[in-house]
Every structure is written in structure tokens, then in C-alpha cells.
PDB file of N, CA and C in Angstrom:
ATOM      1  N   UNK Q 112     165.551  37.237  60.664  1.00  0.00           N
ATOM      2  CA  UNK Q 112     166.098  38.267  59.797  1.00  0.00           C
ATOM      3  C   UNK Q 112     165.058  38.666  58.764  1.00  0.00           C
ATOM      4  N   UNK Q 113     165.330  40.026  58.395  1.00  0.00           N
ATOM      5  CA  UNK Q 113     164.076  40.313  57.624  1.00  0.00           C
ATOM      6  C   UNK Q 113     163.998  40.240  55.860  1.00  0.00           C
ATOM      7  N   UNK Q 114     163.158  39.901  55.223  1.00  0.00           N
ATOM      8  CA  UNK Q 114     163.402  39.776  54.029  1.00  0.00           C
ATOM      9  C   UNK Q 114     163.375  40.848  52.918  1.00  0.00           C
ATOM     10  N   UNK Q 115     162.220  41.862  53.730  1.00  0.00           N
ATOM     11  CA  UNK Q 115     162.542  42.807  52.686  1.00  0.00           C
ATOM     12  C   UNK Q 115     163.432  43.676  52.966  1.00  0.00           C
ATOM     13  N   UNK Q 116     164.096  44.445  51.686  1.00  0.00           N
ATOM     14  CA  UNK Q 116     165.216  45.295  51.425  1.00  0.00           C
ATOM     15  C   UNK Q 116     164.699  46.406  52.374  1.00  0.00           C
ATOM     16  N   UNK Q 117     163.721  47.270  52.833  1.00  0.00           N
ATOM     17  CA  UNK Q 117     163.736  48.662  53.221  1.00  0.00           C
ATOM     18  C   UNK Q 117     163.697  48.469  55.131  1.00  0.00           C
ATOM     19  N   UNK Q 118     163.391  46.584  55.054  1.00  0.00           N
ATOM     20  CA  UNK Q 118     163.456  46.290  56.427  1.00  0.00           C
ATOM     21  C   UNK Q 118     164.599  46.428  57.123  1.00  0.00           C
ATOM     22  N   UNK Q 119     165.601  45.217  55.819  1.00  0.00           N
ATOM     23  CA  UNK Q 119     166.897  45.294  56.349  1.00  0.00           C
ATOM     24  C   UNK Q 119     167.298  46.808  56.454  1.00  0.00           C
ATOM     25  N   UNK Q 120     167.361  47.543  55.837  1.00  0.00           N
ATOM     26  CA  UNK Q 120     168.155  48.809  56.152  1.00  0.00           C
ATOM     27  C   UNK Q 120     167.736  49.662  57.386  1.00  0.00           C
ATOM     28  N   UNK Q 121     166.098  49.307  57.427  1.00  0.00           N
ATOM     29  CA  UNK Q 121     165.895  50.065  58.940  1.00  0.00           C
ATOM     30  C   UNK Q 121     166.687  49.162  59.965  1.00  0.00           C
ATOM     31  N   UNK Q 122     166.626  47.507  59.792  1.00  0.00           N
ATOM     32  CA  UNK Q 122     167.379  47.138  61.113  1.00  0.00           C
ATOM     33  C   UNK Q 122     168.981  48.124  60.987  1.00  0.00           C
ATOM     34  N   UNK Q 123     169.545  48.194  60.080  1.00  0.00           N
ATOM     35  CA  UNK Q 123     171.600  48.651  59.720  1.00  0.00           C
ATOM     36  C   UNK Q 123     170.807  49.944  60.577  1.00  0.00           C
ATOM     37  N   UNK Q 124     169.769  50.945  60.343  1.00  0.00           N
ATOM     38  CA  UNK Q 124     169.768  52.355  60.542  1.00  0.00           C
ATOM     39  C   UNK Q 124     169.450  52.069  62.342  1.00  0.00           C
ATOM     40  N   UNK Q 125     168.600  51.573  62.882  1.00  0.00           N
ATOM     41  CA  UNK Q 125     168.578  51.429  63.844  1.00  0.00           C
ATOM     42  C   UNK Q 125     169.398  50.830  65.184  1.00  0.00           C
ATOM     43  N   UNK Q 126     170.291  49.550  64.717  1.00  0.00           N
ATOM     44  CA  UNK Q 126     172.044  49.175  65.101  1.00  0.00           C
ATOM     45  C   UNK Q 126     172.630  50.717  65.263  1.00  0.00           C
ATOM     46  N   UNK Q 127     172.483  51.508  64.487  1.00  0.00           N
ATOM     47  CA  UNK Q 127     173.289  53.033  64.393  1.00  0.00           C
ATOM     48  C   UNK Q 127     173.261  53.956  65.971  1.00  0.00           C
ATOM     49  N   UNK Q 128     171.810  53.885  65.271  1.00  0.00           N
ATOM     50  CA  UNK Q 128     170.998  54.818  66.494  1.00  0.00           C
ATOM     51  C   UNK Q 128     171.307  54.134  67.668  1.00  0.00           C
ATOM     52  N   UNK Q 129     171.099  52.915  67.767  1.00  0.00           N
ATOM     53  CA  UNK Q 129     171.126  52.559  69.089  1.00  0.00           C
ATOM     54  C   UNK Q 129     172.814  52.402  69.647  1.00  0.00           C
ATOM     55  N   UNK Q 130     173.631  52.297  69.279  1.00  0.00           N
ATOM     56  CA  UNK Q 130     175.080  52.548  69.532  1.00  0.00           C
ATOM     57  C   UNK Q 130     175.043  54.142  69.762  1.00  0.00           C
ATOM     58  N   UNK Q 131     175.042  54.997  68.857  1.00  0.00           N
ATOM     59  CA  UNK Q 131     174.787  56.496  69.169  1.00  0.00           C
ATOM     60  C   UNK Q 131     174.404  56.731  70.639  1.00  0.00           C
ATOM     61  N   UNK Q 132     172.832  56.638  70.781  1.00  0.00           N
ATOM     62  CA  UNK Q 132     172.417  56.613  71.840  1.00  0.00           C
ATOM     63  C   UNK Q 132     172.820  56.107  73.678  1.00  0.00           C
ATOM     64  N   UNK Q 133     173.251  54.725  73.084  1.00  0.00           N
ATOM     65  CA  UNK Q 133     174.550  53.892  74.441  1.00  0.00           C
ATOM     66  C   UNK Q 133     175.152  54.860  74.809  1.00  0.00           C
ATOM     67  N   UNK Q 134     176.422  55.596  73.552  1.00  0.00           N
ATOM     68  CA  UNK Q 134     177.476  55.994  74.515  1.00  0.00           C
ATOM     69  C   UNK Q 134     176.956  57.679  74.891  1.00  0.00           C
ATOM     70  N   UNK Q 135     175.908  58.023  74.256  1.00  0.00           N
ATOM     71  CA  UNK Q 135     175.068  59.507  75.101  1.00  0.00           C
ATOM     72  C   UNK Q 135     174.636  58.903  76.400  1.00  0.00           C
ATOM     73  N   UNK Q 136     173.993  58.016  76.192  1.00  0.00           N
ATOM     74  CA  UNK Q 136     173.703  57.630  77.697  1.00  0.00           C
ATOM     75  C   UNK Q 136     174.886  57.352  78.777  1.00  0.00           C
ATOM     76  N   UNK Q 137     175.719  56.563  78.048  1.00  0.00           N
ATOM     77  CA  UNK Q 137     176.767  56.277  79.340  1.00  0.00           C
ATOM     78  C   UNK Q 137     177.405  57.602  79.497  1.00  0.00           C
ATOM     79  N   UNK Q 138     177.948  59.008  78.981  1.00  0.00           N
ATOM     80  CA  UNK Q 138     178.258  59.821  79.182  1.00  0.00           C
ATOM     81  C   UNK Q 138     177.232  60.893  80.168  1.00  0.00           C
ATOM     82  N   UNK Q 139     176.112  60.662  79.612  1.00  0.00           N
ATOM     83  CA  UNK Q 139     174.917  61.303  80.659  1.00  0.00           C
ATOM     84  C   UNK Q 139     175.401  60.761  82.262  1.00  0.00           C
ATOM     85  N   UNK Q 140     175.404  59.070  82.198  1.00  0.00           N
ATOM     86  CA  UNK Q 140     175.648  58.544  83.588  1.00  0.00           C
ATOM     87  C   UNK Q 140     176.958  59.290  84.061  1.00  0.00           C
ATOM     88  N   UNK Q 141     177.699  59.033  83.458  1.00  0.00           N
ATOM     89  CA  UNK Q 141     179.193  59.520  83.831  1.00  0.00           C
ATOM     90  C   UNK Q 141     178.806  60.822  85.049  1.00  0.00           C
ATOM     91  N   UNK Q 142     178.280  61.762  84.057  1.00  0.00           N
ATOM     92  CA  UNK Q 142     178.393  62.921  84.410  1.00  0.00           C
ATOM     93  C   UNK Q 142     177.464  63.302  85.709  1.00  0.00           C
ATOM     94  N   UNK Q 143     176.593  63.038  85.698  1.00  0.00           N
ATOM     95  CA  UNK Q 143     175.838  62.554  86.559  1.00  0.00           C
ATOM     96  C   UNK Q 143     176.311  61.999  88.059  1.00  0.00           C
ATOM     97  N   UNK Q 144     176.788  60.903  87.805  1.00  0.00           N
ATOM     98  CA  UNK Q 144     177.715  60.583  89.237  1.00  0.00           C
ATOM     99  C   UNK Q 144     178.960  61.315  89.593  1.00  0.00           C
ATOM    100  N   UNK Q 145     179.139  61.898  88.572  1.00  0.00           N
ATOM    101  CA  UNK Q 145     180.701  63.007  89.053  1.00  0.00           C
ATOM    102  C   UNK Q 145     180.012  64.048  89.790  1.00  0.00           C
ATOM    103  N   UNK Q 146     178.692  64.807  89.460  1.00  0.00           N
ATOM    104  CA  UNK Q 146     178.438  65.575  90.345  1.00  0.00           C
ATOM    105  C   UNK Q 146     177.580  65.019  91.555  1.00  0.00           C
ATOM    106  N   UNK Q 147     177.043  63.982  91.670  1.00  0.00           N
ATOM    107  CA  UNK Q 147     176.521  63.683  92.883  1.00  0.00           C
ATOM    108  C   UNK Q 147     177.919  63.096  94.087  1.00  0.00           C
ATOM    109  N   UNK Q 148     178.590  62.576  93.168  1.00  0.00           N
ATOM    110  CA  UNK Q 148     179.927  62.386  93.747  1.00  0.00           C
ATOM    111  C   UNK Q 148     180.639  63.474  94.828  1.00  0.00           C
ATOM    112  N   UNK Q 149     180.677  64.684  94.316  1.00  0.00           N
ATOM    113  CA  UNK Q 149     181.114  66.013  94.308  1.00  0.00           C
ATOM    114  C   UNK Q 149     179.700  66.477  95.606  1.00  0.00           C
ATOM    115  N   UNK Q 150     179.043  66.208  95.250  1.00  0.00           N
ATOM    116  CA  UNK Q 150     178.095  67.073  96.348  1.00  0.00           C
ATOM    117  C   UNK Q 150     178.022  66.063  97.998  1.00  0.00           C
ATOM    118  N   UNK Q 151     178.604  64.518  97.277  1.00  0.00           N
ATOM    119  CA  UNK Q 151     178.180  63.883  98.751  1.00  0.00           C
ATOM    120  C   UNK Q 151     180.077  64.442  99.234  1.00  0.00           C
ATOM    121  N   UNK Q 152     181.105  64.768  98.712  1.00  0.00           N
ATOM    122  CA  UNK Q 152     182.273  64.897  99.455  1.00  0.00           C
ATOM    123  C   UNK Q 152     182.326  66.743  99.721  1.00  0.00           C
ATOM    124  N   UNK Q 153     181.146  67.008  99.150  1.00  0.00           N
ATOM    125  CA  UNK Q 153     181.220  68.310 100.504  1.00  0.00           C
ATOM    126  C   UNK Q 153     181.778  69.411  99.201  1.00  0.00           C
ATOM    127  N   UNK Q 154     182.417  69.298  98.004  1.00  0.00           N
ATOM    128  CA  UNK Q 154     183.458  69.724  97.333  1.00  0.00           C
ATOM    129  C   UNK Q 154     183.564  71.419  97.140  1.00  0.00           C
ATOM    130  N   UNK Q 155     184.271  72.393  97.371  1.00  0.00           N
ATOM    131  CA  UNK Q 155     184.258  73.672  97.348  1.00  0.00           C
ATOM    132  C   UNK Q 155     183.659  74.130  95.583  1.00  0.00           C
ATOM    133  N   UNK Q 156     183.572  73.336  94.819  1.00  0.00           N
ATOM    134  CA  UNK Q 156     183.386  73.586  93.437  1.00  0.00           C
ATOM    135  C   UNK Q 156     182.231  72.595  93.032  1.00  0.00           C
ATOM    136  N   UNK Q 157     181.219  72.355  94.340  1.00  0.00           N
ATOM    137  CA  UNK Q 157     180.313  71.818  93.958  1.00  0.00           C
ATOM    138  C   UNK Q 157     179.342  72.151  93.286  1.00  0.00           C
ATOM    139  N   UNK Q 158     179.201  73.893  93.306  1.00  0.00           N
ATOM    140  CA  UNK Q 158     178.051  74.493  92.595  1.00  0.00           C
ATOM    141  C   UNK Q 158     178.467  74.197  90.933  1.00  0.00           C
ATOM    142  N   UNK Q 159     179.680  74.691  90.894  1.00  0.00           N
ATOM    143  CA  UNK Q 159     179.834  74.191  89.509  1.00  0.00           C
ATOM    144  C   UNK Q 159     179.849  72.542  88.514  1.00  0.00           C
ATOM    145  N   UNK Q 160     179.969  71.612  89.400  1.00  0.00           N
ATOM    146  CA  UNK Q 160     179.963  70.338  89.016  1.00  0.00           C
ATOM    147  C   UNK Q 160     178.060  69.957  89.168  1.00  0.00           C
ATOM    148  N   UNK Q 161     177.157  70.671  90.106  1.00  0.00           N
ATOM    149  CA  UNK Q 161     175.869  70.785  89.817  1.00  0.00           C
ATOM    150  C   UNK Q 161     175.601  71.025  88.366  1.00  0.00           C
ATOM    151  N   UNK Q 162     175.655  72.499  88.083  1.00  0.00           N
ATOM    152  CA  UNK Q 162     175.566  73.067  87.101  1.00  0.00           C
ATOM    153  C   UNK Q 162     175.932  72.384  85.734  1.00  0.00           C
ATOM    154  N   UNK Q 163     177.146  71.562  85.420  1.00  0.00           N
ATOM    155  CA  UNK Q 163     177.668  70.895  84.559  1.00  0.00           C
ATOM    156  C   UNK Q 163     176.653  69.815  84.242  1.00  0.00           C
ATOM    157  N   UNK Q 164     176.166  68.959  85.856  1.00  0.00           N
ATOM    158  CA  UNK Q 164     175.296  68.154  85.679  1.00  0.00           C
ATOM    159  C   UNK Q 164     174.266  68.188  84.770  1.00  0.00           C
ATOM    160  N   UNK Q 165     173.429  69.345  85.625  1.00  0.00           N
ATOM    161  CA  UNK Q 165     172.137  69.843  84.948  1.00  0.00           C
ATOM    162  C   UNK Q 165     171.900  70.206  83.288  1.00  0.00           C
ATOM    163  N   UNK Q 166     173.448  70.874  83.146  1.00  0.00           N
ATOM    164  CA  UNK Q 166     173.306  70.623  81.709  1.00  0.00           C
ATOM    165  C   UNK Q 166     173.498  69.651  80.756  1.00  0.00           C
ATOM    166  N   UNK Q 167     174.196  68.614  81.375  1.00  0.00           N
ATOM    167  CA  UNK Q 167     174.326  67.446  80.771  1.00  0.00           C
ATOM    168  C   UNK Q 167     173.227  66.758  80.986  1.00  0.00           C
ATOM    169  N   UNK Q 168     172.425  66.905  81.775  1.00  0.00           N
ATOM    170  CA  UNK Q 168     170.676  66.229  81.387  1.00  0.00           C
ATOM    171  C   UNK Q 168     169.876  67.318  80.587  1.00  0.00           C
ATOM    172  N   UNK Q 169     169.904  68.429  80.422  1.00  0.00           N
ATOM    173  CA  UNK Q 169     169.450  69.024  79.229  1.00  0.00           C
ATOM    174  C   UNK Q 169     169.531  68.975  78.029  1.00  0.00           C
ATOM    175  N   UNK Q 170     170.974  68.738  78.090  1.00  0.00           N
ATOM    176  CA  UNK Q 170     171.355  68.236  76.376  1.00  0.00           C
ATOM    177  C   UNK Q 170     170.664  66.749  76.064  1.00  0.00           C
ATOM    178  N   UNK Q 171     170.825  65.938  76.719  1.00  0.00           N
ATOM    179  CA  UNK Q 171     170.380  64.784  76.927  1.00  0.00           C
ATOM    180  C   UNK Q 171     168.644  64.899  76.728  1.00  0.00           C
ATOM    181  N   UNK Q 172     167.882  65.623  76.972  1.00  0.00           N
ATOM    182  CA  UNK Q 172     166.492  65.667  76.798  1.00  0.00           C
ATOM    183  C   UNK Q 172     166.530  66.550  75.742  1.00  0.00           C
ATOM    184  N   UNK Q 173     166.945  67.172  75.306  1.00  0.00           N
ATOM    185  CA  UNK Q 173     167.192  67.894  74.024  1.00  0.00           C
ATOM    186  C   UNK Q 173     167.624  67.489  72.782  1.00  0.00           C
ATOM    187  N   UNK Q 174     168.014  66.128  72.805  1.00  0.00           N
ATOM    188  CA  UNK Q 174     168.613  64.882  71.836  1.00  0.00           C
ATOM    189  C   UNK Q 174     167.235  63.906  72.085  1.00  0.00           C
ATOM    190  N   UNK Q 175     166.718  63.820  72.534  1.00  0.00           N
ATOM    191  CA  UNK Q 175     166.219  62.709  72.950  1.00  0.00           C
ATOM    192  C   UNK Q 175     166.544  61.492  73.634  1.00  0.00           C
ATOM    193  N   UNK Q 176     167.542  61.297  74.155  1.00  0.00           N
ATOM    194  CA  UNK Q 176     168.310  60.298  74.883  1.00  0.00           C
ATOM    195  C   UNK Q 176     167.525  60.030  76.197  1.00  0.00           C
ATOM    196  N   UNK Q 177     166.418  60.952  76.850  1.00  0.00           N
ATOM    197  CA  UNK Q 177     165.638  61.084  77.741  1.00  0.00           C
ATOM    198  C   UNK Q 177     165.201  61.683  77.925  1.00  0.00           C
ATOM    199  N   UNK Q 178     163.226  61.559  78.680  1.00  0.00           N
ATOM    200  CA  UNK Q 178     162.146  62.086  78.508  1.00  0.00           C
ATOM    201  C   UNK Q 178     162.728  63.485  79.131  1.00  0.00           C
ATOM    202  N   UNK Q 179     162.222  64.992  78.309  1.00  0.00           N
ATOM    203  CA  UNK Q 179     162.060  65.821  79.572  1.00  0.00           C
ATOM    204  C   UNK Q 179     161.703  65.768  80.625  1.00  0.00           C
ATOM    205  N   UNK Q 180     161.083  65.547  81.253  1.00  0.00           N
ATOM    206  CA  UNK Q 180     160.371  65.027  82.354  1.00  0.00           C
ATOM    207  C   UNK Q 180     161.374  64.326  83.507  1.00  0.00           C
ATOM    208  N   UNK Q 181     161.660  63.302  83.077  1.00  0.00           N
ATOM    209  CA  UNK Q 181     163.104  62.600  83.461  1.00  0.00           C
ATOM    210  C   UNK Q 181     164.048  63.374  83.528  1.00  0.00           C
ATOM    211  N   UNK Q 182     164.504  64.220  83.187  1.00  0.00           N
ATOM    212  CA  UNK Q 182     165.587  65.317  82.937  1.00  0.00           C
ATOM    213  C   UNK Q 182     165.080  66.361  83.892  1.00  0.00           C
ATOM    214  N   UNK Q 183     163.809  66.986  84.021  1.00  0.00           N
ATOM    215  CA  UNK Q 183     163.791  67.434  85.234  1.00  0.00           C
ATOM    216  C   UNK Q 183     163.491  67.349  86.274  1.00  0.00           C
ATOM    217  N   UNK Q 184     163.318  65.559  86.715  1.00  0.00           N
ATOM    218  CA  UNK Q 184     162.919  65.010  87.991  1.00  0.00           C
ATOM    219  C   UNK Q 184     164.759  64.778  88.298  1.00  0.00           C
ATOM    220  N   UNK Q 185     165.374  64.556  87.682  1.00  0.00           N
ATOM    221  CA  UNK Q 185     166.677  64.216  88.015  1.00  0.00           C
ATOM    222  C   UNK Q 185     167.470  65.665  88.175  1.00  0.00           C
ATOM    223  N   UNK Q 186     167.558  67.007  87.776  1.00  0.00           N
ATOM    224  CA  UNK Q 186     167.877  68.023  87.698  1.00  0.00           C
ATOM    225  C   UNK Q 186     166.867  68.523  89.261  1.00  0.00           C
ATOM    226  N   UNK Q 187     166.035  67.928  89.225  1.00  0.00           N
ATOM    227  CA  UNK Q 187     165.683  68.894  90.937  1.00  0.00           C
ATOM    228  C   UNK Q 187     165.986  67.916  91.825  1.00  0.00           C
ATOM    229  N   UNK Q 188     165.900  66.603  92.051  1.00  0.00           N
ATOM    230  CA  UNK Q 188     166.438  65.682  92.699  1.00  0.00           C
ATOM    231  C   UNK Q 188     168.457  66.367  93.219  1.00  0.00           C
ATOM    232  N   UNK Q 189     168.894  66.539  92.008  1.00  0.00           N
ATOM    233  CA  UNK Q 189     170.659  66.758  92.324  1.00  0.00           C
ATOM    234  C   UNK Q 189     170.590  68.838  93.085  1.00  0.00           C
ATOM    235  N   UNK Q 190     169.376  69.189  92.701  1.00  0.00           N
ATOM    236  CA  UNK Q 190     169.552  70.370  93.216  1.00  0.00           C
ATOM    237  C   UNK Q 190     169.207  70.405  94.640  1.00  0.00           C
ATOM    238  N   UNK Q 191     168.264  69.190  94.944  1.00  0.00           N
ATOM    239  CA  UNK Q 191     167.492  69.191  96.815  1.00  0.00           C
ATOM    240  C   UNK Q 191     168.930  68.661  97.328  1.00  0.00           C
ATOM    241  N   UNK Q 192     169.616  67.675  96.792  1.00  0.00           N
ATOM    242  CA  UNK Q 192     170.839  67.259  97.595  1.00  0.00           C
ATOM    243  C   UNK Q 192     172.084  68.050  97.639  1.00  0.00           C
ATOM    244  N   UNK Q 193     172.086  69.170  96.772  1.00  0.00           N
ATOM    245  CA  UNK Q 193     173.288  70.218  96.768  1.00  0.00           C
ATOM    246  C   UNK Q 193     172.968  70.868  98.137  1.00  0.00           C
ATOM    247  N   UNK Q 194     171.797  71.245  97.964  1.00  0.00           N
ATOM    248  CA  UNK Q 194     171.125  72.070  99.406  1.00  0.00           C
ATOM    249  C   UNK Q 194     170.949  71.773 100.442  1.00  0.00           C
ATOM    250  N   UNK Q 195     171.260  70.491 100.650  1.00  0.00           N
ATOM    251  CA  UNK Q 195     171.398  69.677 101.809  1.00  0.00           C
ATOM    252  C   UNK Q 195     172.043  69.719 102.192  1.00  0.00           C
ATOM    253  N   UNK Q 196     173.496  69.351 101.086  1.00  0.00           N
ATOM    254  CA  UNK Q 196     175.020  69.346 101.368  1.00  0.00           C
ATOM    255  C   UNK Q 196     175.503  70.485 101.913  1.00  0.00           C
ATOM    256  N   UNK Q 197     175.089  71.870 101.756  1.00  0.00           N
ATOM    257  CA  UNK Q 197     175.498  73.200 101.456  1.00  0.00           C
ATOM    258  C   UNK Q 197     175.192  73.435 102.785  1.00  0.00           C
ATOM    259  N   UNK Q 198     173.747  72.942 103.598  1.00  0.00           N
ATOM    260  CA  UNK Q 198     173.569  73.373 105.114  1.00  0.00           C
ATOM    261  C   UNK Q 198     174.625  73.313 106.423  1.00  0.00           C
TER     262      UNK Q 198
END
């Protein structure tokens, strides 16, 4: 544990952030498998559960919760398998 005062408060500020961050992430996942979900059962409203996806990894790289980069290796990854599905 840390002794100085501006330490302790970065550990309280960082406990914050990192709870914050968890449940962005587990909502990123969520969303994420609902539309890959949706594209492996074929779903007539799959373009739109894509779309939902993609923006839920944008917001997500737009917070910082994950690298851009990551956000658009995973955003063209769910778009090659829509197009698969769609053939």
C-alpha cells in the first residue's frame, strides 16, 4: 500500500477507471457476440445487428476501451463473415 497521499488517491482514481472500463468492455463483448451470433443463424436482420456491432466497436475505440486498430481488425473481420453468410 502506498504511503504517499497523491499515491493513494491515484490508486481510489484508478479502482474507478478500471471498473468503468470492465463493464464497457463486457458490453462491447456482449454486443459483439449478438451480432456474430445473428450472422452464423443466417438472421433476416443481420445487416442491421452488423451495423449495431460495428458501432459498438467504434464507440469503444473512441473511449478508449480499445486500440483503433483493434476496432478495425474486428469491424472487417464481422464484415468478411456477414458476406459469407449472405452468399
Amino acid at each position: 500500500m502506498a504511503n504517499i497521499k497523491s499515491s493513494k488517491k491515484d490508486i481510489i482514481t484508478s479502482a474507478k477507471k478500471a471498473e468503468r472500463n470492465k463493464a464497457a468492455t463486457s458490453a462491447l463483448k456482449t454486443a459483439v457476440r449478438k451480432t456474430e451470433k445473428s450472422i452464423a443463424a443466417k438472421d433476416p436482420a443481420m445487416k442491421e445487428a452488423v451495423t449495431a456491432g460495428q458501432s459498438a466497436l467504434d464507440i469503444a475505440a473512441k473511449k478508449g476501451i480499445i486500440h483503433p486498430n483493434a476496432a478495425a481488425r474486428k469491424k472487417s473481420r464481422l464484415t468478411k463473415k456477414a458476406n459469407a453468410a449472405a452468399k
